[in-house]
C-alpha cells in the first residue's frame, strides 16, 4: 500500500486562476487552458475506462479517509485494515493474478479536500475503484461527484442514510447507482438504539451531538423510531457543539440542568474522548441513569485501551466477537497477532471493501467501472461481519449491534457484553420509522 | 418558553464555568491588547502562543517533572521566549514601514501557520488532556450543579494577574516607560529610552500571558492543533468589545464573553457559538471604540 500526499490542490488552484484571470488577458490563455482541460478530461476518461496499470499491472484502488485532525485515528485504523487485506490478497495470488495496491489520501474531514483527493485519484492515478469516507457531511457532498466521475465508491464508515436513499426520495437524498456502503448506516444503527430504549426505565431523553448532518440526523431518527416503535419517551434537551470543540463544559452543564433520565450521544473521534473526560468530572455518570454512545465502540477509545464508562450502552458497526463464526474468529486472531489490538469497525470495513473489489473484479473479469457497479448491485457477500447482501439502494444489510460496555482485561480493550444484534432489513426499518418522512436508506 | 421558566435553569455552576472561561480569555486577550496598545502590532500568532503554552505544559508535566505548577511556569516562560524571538527576528523590522499594518498582519499570520505546523510535527494532530493538580481536583456541588474546584483557582489567578499587571504598569519604573513610549515613541527615544529593547520586553510579557492562559487551561480542555484558531477569534472579540489597548476592557470583555459561552447553550441548542459575534456587532454599532475604548490606557 502506498500513502501519498497530493499536490493536486495547487494544480487545481492554478487552473482556476488561469480561467478566471482578471483584466481579460489574451484569449490565447483561455484557449490554451481549454485545451489543457480537454487533455485532462481525456486522461480522466482513460482512467474511468479502467485502463489502470494495464491488464498485466496491478489493480489500483483509491481510499479517502480522515488522516489528520480530531478523527485521524479513523484513517489510521482504516489503513491497518487496508494493509491487512492487501497483504492477504497479494500473498494468495492477488486479484486474477494481478497484485492489488491502494493509494490512501487524507480528506481532513473536509468536503472540498475529499472531492479534490477523489478527483485526483481518478484522473491522475487512474484508480480502478474507490472506497473510504468517515464523515456523513463529507459523504453527502461527495456522492454527487462520484456519480459524475462514474466510478464505484464503497463507503466504509460515513453513516448518513441520505447517501443510500435514491435522489428524490427526500430533499437531502443524494444516493445514486455508483455509491455503495458496506457498513451499517445511521438509520440501521439508531434503530438498535431505539430498541435499547424500549427496554430501559427512562422516559426523558436528551442528546449531545456534533453540529452537522450526523448530529441532527441521529436525533431525528431516534425520535422517529421511538414514535414508530411506541417507546414511551419525551425529548427534553438537545445540544449541538461544533466539531473539534475543546471544552464541552457549557454544553454538559446545560444537559445536566435539564436532568434527563437518559442521553443518546453520537459524538465521535477525539471529541468523544474529550467529552467523556469532561462529563466525568462534572458528575454526568452519577446524575444521568443511562448514556447511549452511538459511536462509542468506534476507534479512539477501544484502540488506546482507555475505558468507556462501564455499564453504559454503545453500538458498533462490527463486533470482533459477534457473529461467532470461523471467518470472524480467524480475522480477529490474525489481526490481533499483527497489531496487538482488536480490529475496530473502521479497520474491518476497509478490509472488507478491498475484498469486495477483489470479488467483483474477478467476477466481472476486469475493472470496467460499469461492470463493477453491476457486480456490486445486489451482491451477496460474507466477511468477518457476517453474511449480508446489498439492498436495492446499495446499502449492506448488516445488523445493528448494541451492547453494554465492559472492560476486558484479556484483550485490554472495551468490549460489549452482553451484546445484541438487531436484524434491520428494509421492511423492519420502514415500518419502525412510522409516520416520519425520513428514508430508511436501505 | 418564557424567560421566567428559563431563569431556574441557570445554576451556580454555569456562572462559575462562565467566569473560568472568561478568565482564560482574559489572559490571552490582555496580552493581545498590551502588544497592540504599546507596539501597535495586531498579533495574529497570539492564539498560537496560547496553544503552545498548553502543549509545553502538557509535555513538561508528562515527561519531565510531575508538578503542574512548575510546568505552568515553564510553559508560560517558553512561550515568552518564542514571542521575544519572533519580535526580535521579524516584527522589529516592520515598525517603520509605510504599510506596516498589512506587513505585520501577513508576518504574524505566517507565524500562525509555522506554529501550527510545528505543533503538528512534534505532537501530531490528535488531542491531549491532563488532570488538574491533585490538590484542586475535586468536585464542588452548589445549588444542585457540579463543577471542578480547579475552575475557582483559574478565576482567582486571572484576577491576580489583572491586579499585578495594573500595579506593574501604573506603579513601576518599567511601567511608566511603557506608558510613555506607547504615547510618544519618538519622544521616549530622545529621552534615552531603549525603545527596541522595551518593545521586545513588552512582546515577551504579552506572550508570557498568552502562554500562561494556555498552560492554566490545559486541564480544562482538550489540547489539539485547532486550539489556537478557536481562541484567537474569541480573543479578538474580547478586545473589540472591551476596547483595543484597554486592560480593564479586556477583563470585562472576557468575562462577558465567558458568560455568553457558558449560558448560550441554555437558550439555543445549536449555533450558540454565534452569540459572542452578535454581541461584538452590537457593541461596534453602539460604541465603535469598545466599552472601555481609548488606546493606551
XYZ file of C-alpha atoms in Angstrom:
739
model
C 0.000 0.000 0.000
C 1.203 3.479 -0.756
C 0.325 6.571 1.211
C 0.957 9.813 -0.524
C 0.168 13.422 -0.201
C -1.349 15.088 -3.157
C -0.130 18.250 -4.739
C -3.262 18.350 -6.820
C -4.735 21.137 -4.773
C -2.173 23.542 -6.131
C -2.715 22.336 -9.645
C -6.436 22.955 -9.404
C -5.866 26.366 -7.922
C -3.590 27.254 -10.807
C -6.137 26.015 -13.303
C -8.855 28.101 -11.675
C -6.625 31.141 -11.721
C -5.964 30.741 -15.433
C -9.641 30.522 -16.182
C -10.687 33.497 -14.146
C -7.657 35.736 -14.506
C -8.937 39.307 -14.407
C -8.382 42.030 -16.916
C -9.297 39.949 -19.949
C -5.842 38.657 -20.709
C -5.305 37.439 -24.240
C -7.874 34.896 -25.409
C -4.979 32.592 -26.222
C -4.615 31.992 -22.470
C -8.200 30.843 -22.244
C -7.911 28.689 -25.370
C -4.740 27.070 -24.062
C -6.445 26.479 -20.776
C -9.384 24.820 -22.503
C -7.027 22.631 -24.498
C -5.260 21.622 -21.335
C -8.590 20.962 -19.649
C -9.657 18.835 -22.613
C -6.462 16.840 -22.374
C -7.046 16.439 -18.650
C -10.577 15.212 -19.266
C -9.267 12.701 -21.809
C -6.817 11.415 -19.226
C -9.662 11.250 -16.745
C -11.812 9.260 -19.142
C -8.925 6.902 -19.762
C -8.869 6.369 -16.007
C -12.613 5.818 -15.941
C -12.388 3.194 -18.621
C -10.449 1.125 -16.161
C -7.160 1.321 -18.004
C -5.370 1.482 -14.687
C -1.963 -0.030 -14.902
C -2.940 -2.156 -17.881
C -4.196 -5.701 -17.665
C -0.860 -7.049 -16.583
C -0.148 -4.338 -13.987
C -1.517 -4.089 -10.502
C -5.134 -3.319 -9.686
C -5.070 0.131 -8.118
C -7.717 1.252 -5.654
C -8.078 4.674 -4.075
C -9.118 5.270 -0.470
C -10.137 8.588 1.104
C -10.127 8.725 4.899
C -9.518 11.201 7.695
C -5.791 11.018 8.441
C -5.346 14.273 10.355
C -7.229 16.271 12.944
C -9.774 15.258 15.561
C -10.634 11.917 13.937
C -7.272 10.929 12.471
C -7.354 7.593 14.277
C -10.185 6.509 11.991
C -7.935 6.875 8.969
C -5.082 5.103 10.716
C -7.360 2.190 11.580
C -8.661 2.079 8.004
C -5.056 1.917 6.788
C -4.427 -1.073 9.027
C -7.465 -2.862 7.599
C -6.324 -1.988 4.082
C -2.754 -3.199 4.687
C -4.099 -6.384 6.159
C -6.388 -7.086 3.187
C -3.738 -6.129 0.608
C -1.097 -8.475 2.000
C -3.662 -11.236 2.472
C -4.805 -10.935 -1.156
C -1.335 -10.488 -2.684
C 0.068 -13.431 -0.706
C -2.679 -15.595 -2.151
C -2.329 -14.866 -5.848
C -3.736 -11.319 -5.994
C -6.843 -10.423 -7.961
C -6.961 -12.668 -11.020
C -3.190 -12.926 -10.795
C -2.663 -9.161 -10.523
C -1.364 -7.569 -7.332
C -3.607 -5.020 -5.672
C -2.339 -1.695 -4.359
C -4.246 1.016 -2.514
C -3.492 4.742 -2.558
C -4.736 6.362 0.633
C -5.484 10.085 0.710
C -6.353 12.413 3.596
C -9.787 14.097 3.423
C -9.004 16.190 6.536
C -12.741 15.747 7.294
C -13.377 18.458 4.684
C -15.753 18.015 1.756
C -13.647 20.220 -0.539
C -10.466 18.343 0.241
C -12.213 14.991 -0.160
C -13.547 15.958 -3.588
C -10.122 17.156 -4.730
C -8.460 13.985 -3.483
C -11.022 11.732 -5.128
C -10.801 13.588 -8.437
C -7.054 13.315 -8.299
C -7.213 9.578 -7.571
C -9.466 9.045 -10.577
C -7.989 11.495 -13.046
C -4.291 11.351 -12.200
C -3.742 7.975 -10.625
C -6.307 6.196 -12.788
C -7.556 4.060 -9.925
C -9.891 1.161 -10.691
C -12.207 1.737 -7.735
C -12.740 3.942 -4.703
C -13.645 3.442 -1.065
C -13.462 5.092 2.366
C -15.047 8.232 3.915
C -15.515 8.774 7.635
C -17.852 11.751 7.807
C -21.534 11.995 6.907
C -21.245 15.605 5.856
C -18.347 14.794 3.533
C -20.155 11.728 2.131
C -23.233 13.803 1.278
C -21.080 16.309 -0.609
C -19.034 13.618 -2.356
C -21.869 11.342 -3.567
C -22.996 13.558 -6.493
C -19.345 13.931 -7.592
C -18.970 10.151 -7.624
C -21.904 9.928 -9.982
C -20.195 12.452 -12.300
C -16.922 10.545 -12.196
C -18.792 7.311 -12.950
C -16.581 5.266 -10.670
C -17.906 2.912 -7.968
C -17.403 4.117 -4.397
C -17.716 1.758 -1.429
C -18.381 3.851 1.691
C -16.850 2.056 4.653
C -17.853 4.284 7.566
C -19.778 7.537 6.964
C -23.265 6.719 8.190
C -25.782 9.189 6.786
C -28.811 7.336 5.319
C -29.146 10.018 2.639
C -26.277 8.600 0.544
C -28.178 5.327 0.158
C -31.630 6.788 -0.309
C -32.220 7.480 -4.004
C -32.224 11.067 -5.185
C -35.754 12.456 -4.980
C -36.900 10.252 -2.101
C -36.170 13.061 0.346
C -34.867 16.577 -0.213
C -31.491 15.580 1.261
C -31.180 12.265 -0.603
C -28.123 12.001 -2.843
C -27.973 8.228 -3.390
C -27.062 7.057 -6.871
C -26.025 3.890 -8.686
C -22.289 4.418 -8.058
C -22.399 4.826 -4.277
C -22.437 1.702 -2.074
C -21.911 1.177 1.649
C -20.542 -1.970 3.275
C -21.068 -0.820 6.893
C -24.396 -0.140 8.527
C -25.961 3.280 8.288
C -27.183 5.638 10.952
C -30.749 4.514 10.139
C -29.794 0.909 10.940
C -27.681 1.837 13.959
C -30.235 4.125 15.600
C -32.954 1.529 15.087
C -30.867 -0.512 17.557
C -30.695 2.499 19.916
C -34.496 2.742 19.946
C -34.724 -0.996 20.648
C -32.362 -0.472 23.611
C -34.523 2.472 24.747
C -37.582 0.221 24.602
C -36.173 -1.837 27.466
C -34.833 0.967 29.628
C -36.541 2.549 32.581
C -36.163 6.029 31.094
C -38.770 8.426 29.768
C -36.958 11.760 29.463
C -34.326 11.720 26.725
C -31.719 14.250 25.633
C -28.898 14.367 23.095
C -25.496 15.967 22.701
C -24.133 15.568 19.186
C -21.840 17.297 16.720
C -23.183 20.396 14.962
C -23.559 18.981 11.443
C -25.654 16.472 9.459
C -24.691 13.441 11.547
C -25.608 15.004 14.903
C -29.034 16.211 13.755
C -29.885 13.093 11.729
C -29.132 10.825 14.689
C -31.550 12.735 16.890
C -34.242 12.920 14.171
C -34.072 9.178 13.529
C -34.090 8.326 17.219
C -37.246 10.350 17.786
C -38.900 8.850 14.693
C -38.093 5.275 15.788
C -39.306 5.899 19.342
C -42.608 7.150 17.915
C -42.797 4.304 15.396
C -41.961 1.573 17.914
C -44.252 3.054 20.565
C -41.435 3.748 23.035
C -42.681 5.949 25.834
C -40.234 8.831 25.525
C -40.164 12.596 25.906
C -37.386 14.536 24.210
C -36.380 17.245 26.613
C -32.987 18.713 25.756
C -30.530 18.849 22.869
C -27.069 20.322 22.408
C -25.019 20.507 19.228
C -21.461 21.736 19.874
C -19.155 22.360 16.901
C -16.804 19.625 15.699
C -13.416 19.654 17.467
C -14.758 21.609 20.430
C -12.069 21.610 23.096
C -14.308 22.486 26.033
C -17.715 20.778 26.301
C -18.378 22.020 29.811
C -21.096 24.592 28.990
C -22.987 22.004 26.908
C -22.596 19.320 29.578
C -23.828 21.740 32.202
C -26.853 22.617 30.104
C -27.855 18.947 29.708
C -27.316 18.291 33.426
C -29.538 21.258 34.262
C -32.332 19.694 32.171
C -31.876 16.488 34.205
C -32.940 13.830 31.665
C -33.104 10.100 32.508
C -31.036 9.077 29.512
C -28.901 10.653 26.794
C -28.112 9.444 23.284
C -24.819 10.848 22.039
C -23.322 10.464 18.555
C -20.113 12.335 19.486
C -17.135 10.603 17.890
C -13.403 10.725 17.319
C -11.296 12.722 19.757
C -14.441 14.755 20.521
C -15.894 11.725 22.282
C -12.756 11.237 24.377
C -12.760 14.904 25.357
C -16.457 14.818 26.162
C -16.193 11.725 28.376
C -13.344 13.165 30.437
C -15.175 16.450 30.989
C -18.534 14.728 31.608
C -16.972 12.503 34.267
C -15.559 15.453 36.194
C -18.944 17.217 36.022
C -20.610 14.206 37.667
C -22.500 13.208 34.499
C -22.444 9.448 35.078
C -23.732 9.861 38.642
C -26.618 12.060 37.577
C -27.760 10.508 34.305
C -29.035 6.932 34.522
C -28.149 5.787 31.000
C -25.885 7.155 28.298
C -26.024 5.558 24.850
C -22.861 6.099 22.782
C -23.788 5.514 19.160
C -20.155 5.739 18.005
C -18.721 4.623 21.329
C -17.095 1.483 20.003
C -15.632 3.436 17.118
C -11.908 3.784 17.252
C -10.291 6.139 19.686
C -11.468 4.592 22.901
C -11.102 0.889 22.169
C -7.789 1.255 20.372
C -5.944 3.109 23.110
C -7.494 0.939 25.803
C -8.997 3.866 27.703
C -12.307 2.674 29.015
C -15.743 3.934 28.175
C -17.782 4.155 31.358
C -18.710 0.572 32.191
C -22.375 -0.310 32.267
C -23.365 2.338 29.694
C -24.577 1.351 26.230
C -22.645 1.581 22.995
C -23.014 0.434 19.430
C -20.621 -0.702 16.772
C -20.781 -1.360 13.071
C -18.744 -4.531 13.591
C -18.016 -6.538 16.731
C -14.854 -8.691 16.814
C -16.722 -11.405 18.769
C -20.090 -11.361 17.003
C -21.026 -13.311 14.991
C -19.166 -16.299 16.406
C -18.117 -17.614 13.009
C -14.914 -19.065 11.616
C -14.477 -16.018 9.364
C -14.792 -13.553 12.219
C -12.726 -15.514 14.718
C -9.829 -16.106 12.369
C -9.872 -12.452 11.227
C -9.831 -11.256 14.849
C -6.995 -13.612 15.843
C -4.812 -12.836 12.823
C -5.431 -9.115 13.160
C -4.604 -9.164 16.867
C -1.403 -11.035 16.169
C -0.395 -8.391 13.634
C -1.347 -5.218 15.521
C -1.777 -6.303 19.164
C -5.198 -4.705 19.321
C -8.702 -5.841 18.419
C -9.928 -4.853 14.966
C -12.116 -1.756 15.152
C -15.072 -1.369 12.840
C -13.206 1.053 10.630
C -10.410 -1.452 10.106
C -12.928 -4.190 9.321
C -14.990 -2.012 6.957
C -11.893 -1.017 4.956
C -10.571 -4.591 4.989
C -13.864 -5.848 3.619
C -14.020 -3.140 0.925
C -10.761 -4.395 -0.613
C -12.162 -7.931 -0.572
C -15.415 -6.739 -2.138
C -13.417 -5.234 -5.012
C -11.483 -8.490 -5.418
C -14.685 -10.475 -5.637
C -16.355 -8.020 -8.036
C -13.305 -7.669 -10.331
C -12.825 -11.437 -10.537
C -16.495 -11.984 -11.195
C -16.634 -9.227 -13.853
C -13.376 -10.394 -15.415
C -11.887 -6.901 -15.304
C -12.079 -3.437 -13.818
C -14.595 -1.729 -16.093
C -16.455 0.635 -13.719
C -19.940 -0.086 -15.045
C -19.279 -3.821 -14.820
C -18.150 -3.352 -11.208
C -21.285 -1.355 -10.435
C -23.342 -4.213 -11.891
C -21.447 -6.722 -9.746
C -21.917 -4.754 -6.525
C -25.607 -4.205 -7.168
C -27.495 -6.781 -5.136
C -24.255 -8.638 -4.378
C -24.261 -11.233 -1.626
C -21.119 -11.326 0.438
C -19.693 -12.779 3.600
C -16.953 -11.353 5.813
C -15.995 -11.007 9.456
C -19.201 -9.001 9.934
C -21.294 -11.997 8.791
C -23.424 -12.725 5.722
C -25.164 -9.811 4.063
C -26.480 -8.524 0.792
C -26.540 -5.138 -0.908
C -30.103 -3.856 -0.931
C -31.842 -2.097 -3.818
C -30.339 1.160 -2.585
C -26.782 -0.263 -2.436
C -26.804 -0.493 1.355
C -25.355 -3.606 3.016
C -27.942 -5.390 5.142
C -25.618 -5.789 8.130
C -27.128 -5.938 11.608
C -27.213 -3.178 14.173
C -25.116 -4.131 17.213
C -25.695 -2.600 20.648
C -24.429 -3.819 23.986
C -23.265 -2.939 27.463
C -19.733 -1.596 27.810
C -17.391 -3.837 29.767
C -13.634 -3.596 30.052
C -11.934 -6.839 29.082
C -8.551 -7.405 30.749
C -7.561 -10.221 28.419
C -7.843 -8.066 25.290
C -7.028 -4.825 27.120
C -9.952 -3.184 25.408
C -13.568 -2.165 25.758
C -15.925 -4.898 24.614
C -19.714 -5.201 24.501
C -21.081 -7.791 26.894
C -23.925 -8.634 26.853
C -24.368 -7.728 23.210
C -27.424 -7.788 20.924
C -27.679 -7.895 17.160
C -30.765 -6.228 15.719
C -31.532 -7.514 12.235
C -32.777 -4.438 10.448
C -33.884 -5.182 6.915
C -35.712 -2.700 4.679
C -39.202 -3.712 5.823
C -38.358 -3.599 9.510
C -36.819 -0.144 9.243
C -39.565 1.351 7.104
C -42.219 0.116 9.486
C -40.317 1.312 12.551
C -39.935 4.782 11.041
C -43.727 5.021 11.243
C -45.238 8.271 10.030
C -41.984 10.151 9.671
C -40.793 11.243 6.230
C -37.258 10.001 6.904
C -35.932 7.462 4.395
C -34.695 4.075 5.640
C -31.889 4.283 3.062
C -31.906 0.535 2.594
C -40.644 29.199 26.728
C -40.925 32.271 28.902
C -37.932 33.952 30.437
C -39.041 33.122 33.984
C -39.063 29.415 33.219
C -35.532 29.713 31.888
C -34.015 31.506 34.858
C -34.031 28.475 37.196
C -32.049 26.587 34.545
C -29.054 28.821 35.173
C -27.185 27.175 38.016
C -24.267 28.425 40.071
C -22.075 26.001 38.142
C -22.955 27.824 34.915
C -21.771 31.097 36.441
C -18.511 29.565 37.721
C -17.918 27.903 34.343
C -18.602 31.210 32.598
C -16.159 33.099 34.811
C -13.468 30.450 34.310
C -13.960 30.588 30.531
C -13.727 34.361 30.822
C -10.553 34.087 32.903
C -8.645 32.150 30.310
C -9.916 34.512 27.612
C -8.713 37.447 29.708
C -5.198 36.054 29.899
C -4.915 35.751 26.145
C -6.815 38.958 25.347
C -4.886 41.173 27.762
C -1.599 40.128 26.164
C -3.023 40.807 22.724
C -4.291 44.174 23.909
C -0.995 45.073 25.592
C 1.036 44.324 22.475
C -1.359 46.319 20.343
C -1.580 49.199 22.822
C 2.178 49.671 23.109
C 3.653 48.355 19.861
C 0.654 48.887 17.582
C 1.026 45.303 16.372
C -2.075 43.186 15.826
C -0.540 39.824 16.636
C -2.447 37.037 14.889
C 0.024 34.494 16.264
C -1.283 35.123 19.766
C -3.691 32.171 19.551
C -0.739 30.020 18.547
C 1.127 31.273 21.644
C -1.804 30.213 23.820
C -1.842 26.769 22.203
C 1.929 26.456 22.595
C 1.597 27.252 26.318
C -0.831 24.367 26.723
C 1.366 21.935 24.743
C 4.591 22.809 26.588
C 2.812 22.426 29.924
C 1.462 19.037 28.864
C 4.880 17.926 27.699
C 6.652 19.074 30.864
C 4.114 17.545 33.221
C 4.019 14.235 31.318
C 7.711 13.813 30.518
C 9.897 15.998 32.700
C 8.611 16.877 36.131
C 5.378 15.676 37.671
C 4.475 19.060 39.092
C 1.738 21.047 37.388
C 2.777 24.453 38.730
C 6.381 24.104 37.582
C 5.041 23.029 34.198
C 2.825 26.125 34.051
C 5.775 28.429 34.753
C 7.947 26.628 32.185
C 5.091 26.729 29.639
C 4.474 30.461 30.089
C 8.182 31.386 30.012
C 8.885 29.181 26.993
C 6.146 30.964 25.072
C 7.578 34.289 26.221
C 10.957 33.327 24.767
C 9.365 32.244 21.488
C 7.417 35.521 21.358
C 10.514 37.626 22.078
C 12.455 35.735 19.407
C 9.723 36.381 16.850
C 9.605 40.079 17.742
C 13.379 40.387 17.630
C 13.865 38.488 14.406
C 10.889 39.520 12.290
C 8.403 42.023 13.663
C 11.042 44.588 14.724
C 11.940 45.103 11.066
C 8.417 46.189 10.197
C 7.754 49.082 12.628
C 8.961 51.845 10.338
C 7.493 50.648 7.082
C 4.847 52.700 5.334
C 2.424 49.780 5.033
C 3.475 48.263 8.305
C -0.068 47.257 9.347
C -0.517 44.970 6.370
C 3.035 43.649 6.667
C 2.551 42.882 10.353
C -0.681 41.092 9.611
C 0.934 38.937 6.956
C 4.029 38.191 9.025
C 2.117 37.300 12.187
C -0.279 35.179 10.156
C 2.771 33.454 8.698
C 3.831 32.596 12.235
C 0.335 31.183 12.907
C 0.971 28.665 10.132
C 4.527 27.962 11.291
C 3.435 27.338 14.897
C 0.506 25.208 13.758
C 2.669 23.002 11.572
C 5.427 22.800 14.195
C 2.890 21.612 16.769
C 1.516 19.035 14.334
C 5.059 17.878 13.571
C 6.023 17.486 17.220
C 2.790 16.330 18.842
C 0.723 15.019 15.911
C -2.825 16.069 15.095
C -4.612 14.187 17.865
C -5.708 15.777 21.118
C -4.320 15.515 24.632
C -5.652 16.216 28.070
C -4.326 16.283 31.633
C -5.963 16.322 35.050
C -5.957 19.419 37.242
C -3.367 19.366 40.065
C -4.394 16.883 42.773
C -4.994 19.492 45.491
C -7.747 21.131 43.474
C -9.006 18.127 41.542
C -12.311 17.590 43.302
C -15.915 18.364 42.511
C -17.843 21.144 44.171
C -21.615 20.810 44.223
C -23.507 24.051 44.709
C -27.223 24.534 44.161
C -27.567 21.082 42.609
C -24.885 21.557 39.979
C -21.308 20.392 39.950
C -18.019 21.916 38.819
C -14.346 21.200 39.332
C -12.670 23.203 42.118
C -9.757 23.984 39.810
C -12.028 26.418 37.948
C -12.059 28.648 41.037
C -8.259 28.632 41.021
C -8.200 29.803 37.388
C -10.628 32.610 38.195
C -8.558 33.661 41.209
C -5.331 33.648 39.217
C -6.864 35.753 36.439
C -7.951 38.384 38.966
C -4.452 38.198 40.476
C -2.878 38.780 37.059
C -5.179 41.761 36.459
C -4.132 43.383 39.741
C -0.439 42.582 39.258
C -0.462 43.957 35.717
C -2.208 47.116 36.823
C 0.319 47.669 39.614
C 3.170 46.888 37.232
C 2.018 49.348 34.589
C 0.974 52.165 36.939
C 3.402 51.846 39.841
C 6.768 50.723 38.470
C 9.516 52.472 36.559
C 9.243 49.974 33.712
C 5.503 50.635 33.651
C 5.993 54.358 33.250
C 8.459 53.730 30.421
C 5.848 51.533 28.727
C 3.148 54.163 29.124
C 5.411 56.936 27.963
C 6.612 55.003 24.952
C 3.123 53.991 23.931
C 2.060 57.653 23.965
C 5.031 59.020 22.048
C 7.683 56.658 20.867
C 9.987 59.288 19.331
C 9.996 61.495 22.410
C 10.717 58.484 24.619
C 13.619 57.515 22.364
C 15.016 61.052 22.519
C 14.820 60.955 26.315
C 17.066 57.918 26.297
C 14.582 55.034 26.433
C 15.926 51.971 24.618
C 12.738 51.556 22.598
C 13.667 48.372 20.696
C 14.572 46.582 23.919
C 11.422 47.865 25.618
C 9.314 46.599 22.725
C 10.899 43.172 22.945
C 10.184 43.219 26.681
C 6.525 44.084 26.137
C 6.178 41.417 23.452
C 7.776 38.951 25.864
C 5.299 39.913 28.590
C 2.301 39.671 26.256
C 3.471 36.269 25.032
C 4.003 35.039 28.603
C 0.393 35.983 29.386
C -0.903 34.037 26.382
C 1.268 31.075 27.343
C 0.012 31.318 30.926
C -3.597 31.243 29.663
C -2.901 28.123 27.650
C -0.971 26.472 30.475
C -3.657 27.109 33.090
C -6.390 25.966 30.691
C -4.673 22.693 29.791
C -6.588 20.697 32.447
C -9.934 22.227 31.392
C -9.897 21.495 27.697
C -8.584 19.175 25.024
C -5.325 20.429 23.575
C -5.184 19.972 19.808
C -3.759 21.937 16.876
C -7.205 23.515 16.386
C -6.968 25.264 19.745
C -5.059 28.330 18.561
C -7.587 29.137 15.837
C -10.512 28.821 18.236
C -9.184 31.122 20.945
C -7.743 33.846 18.733
C -11.206 34.576 17.350
C -12.653 34.795 20.850
C -9.731 36.959 21.951
C -10.305 39.404 19.110
C -13.983 39.616 20.035
C -12.944 40.339 23.624
C -10.601 43.176 22.709
C -13.067 44.681 20.256
C -15.806 44.624 22.882
C -13.543 45.810 25.691
C -11.687 48.396 23.647
C -8.324 47.888 21.960
C -5.420 48.523 24.304
C -7.535 48.657 27.452
C -6.635 46.293 30.295
C -9.858 46.661 32.248
C -11.745 46.449 28.947
C -10.066 43.120 28.267
C -11.134 41.865 31.697
C -14.772 42.954 31.422
C -14.989 41.873 27.770
C -13.525 38.457 28.573
C -15.912 37.848 31.460
C -18.854 38.933 29.297
C -17.857 36.535 26.506
C -17.156 33.762 29.013
C -20.645 34.122 30.461
C -22.175 34.158 26.971
C -20.319 30.960 26.091
C -21.464 29.336 29.298
C -25.106 30.418 29.215
C -25.560 30.385 25.432
C -26.302 26.631 25.248
C -29.121 27.106 27.785
C -31.000 29.269 25.341
C -30.023 27.943 21.947
C -29.110 24.307 21.277
C -27.074 24.847 18.133
C -25.081 27.814 16.994
C -24.674 29.274 20.497
C -21.151 29.940 19.321
C -22.571 32.855 17.324
C -23.780 34.770 20.387
C -20.402 36.470 21.110
C -20.203 37.576 17.468
C -23.630 39.164 17.777
C -22.517 40.916 20.944
C -19.479 42.246 19.082
C -21.622 43.579 16.259
C -23.920 45.342 18.718
C -21.014 46.908 20.620
C -19.382 48.014 17.370
C -22.613 49.669 16.248
C -23.199 51.475 19.524
C -19.636 52.156 20.696
C -17.156 51.588 17.870
C -14.239 52.255 20.242
C -15.376 49.427 22.566
C -16.878 49.558 26.050
C -13.636 50.823 27.602
C -12.314 52.489 24.478
C -9.195 54.568 24.417
C -5.954 53.144 23.244
C -3.027 53.056 25.638
C -4.984 53.135 28.870
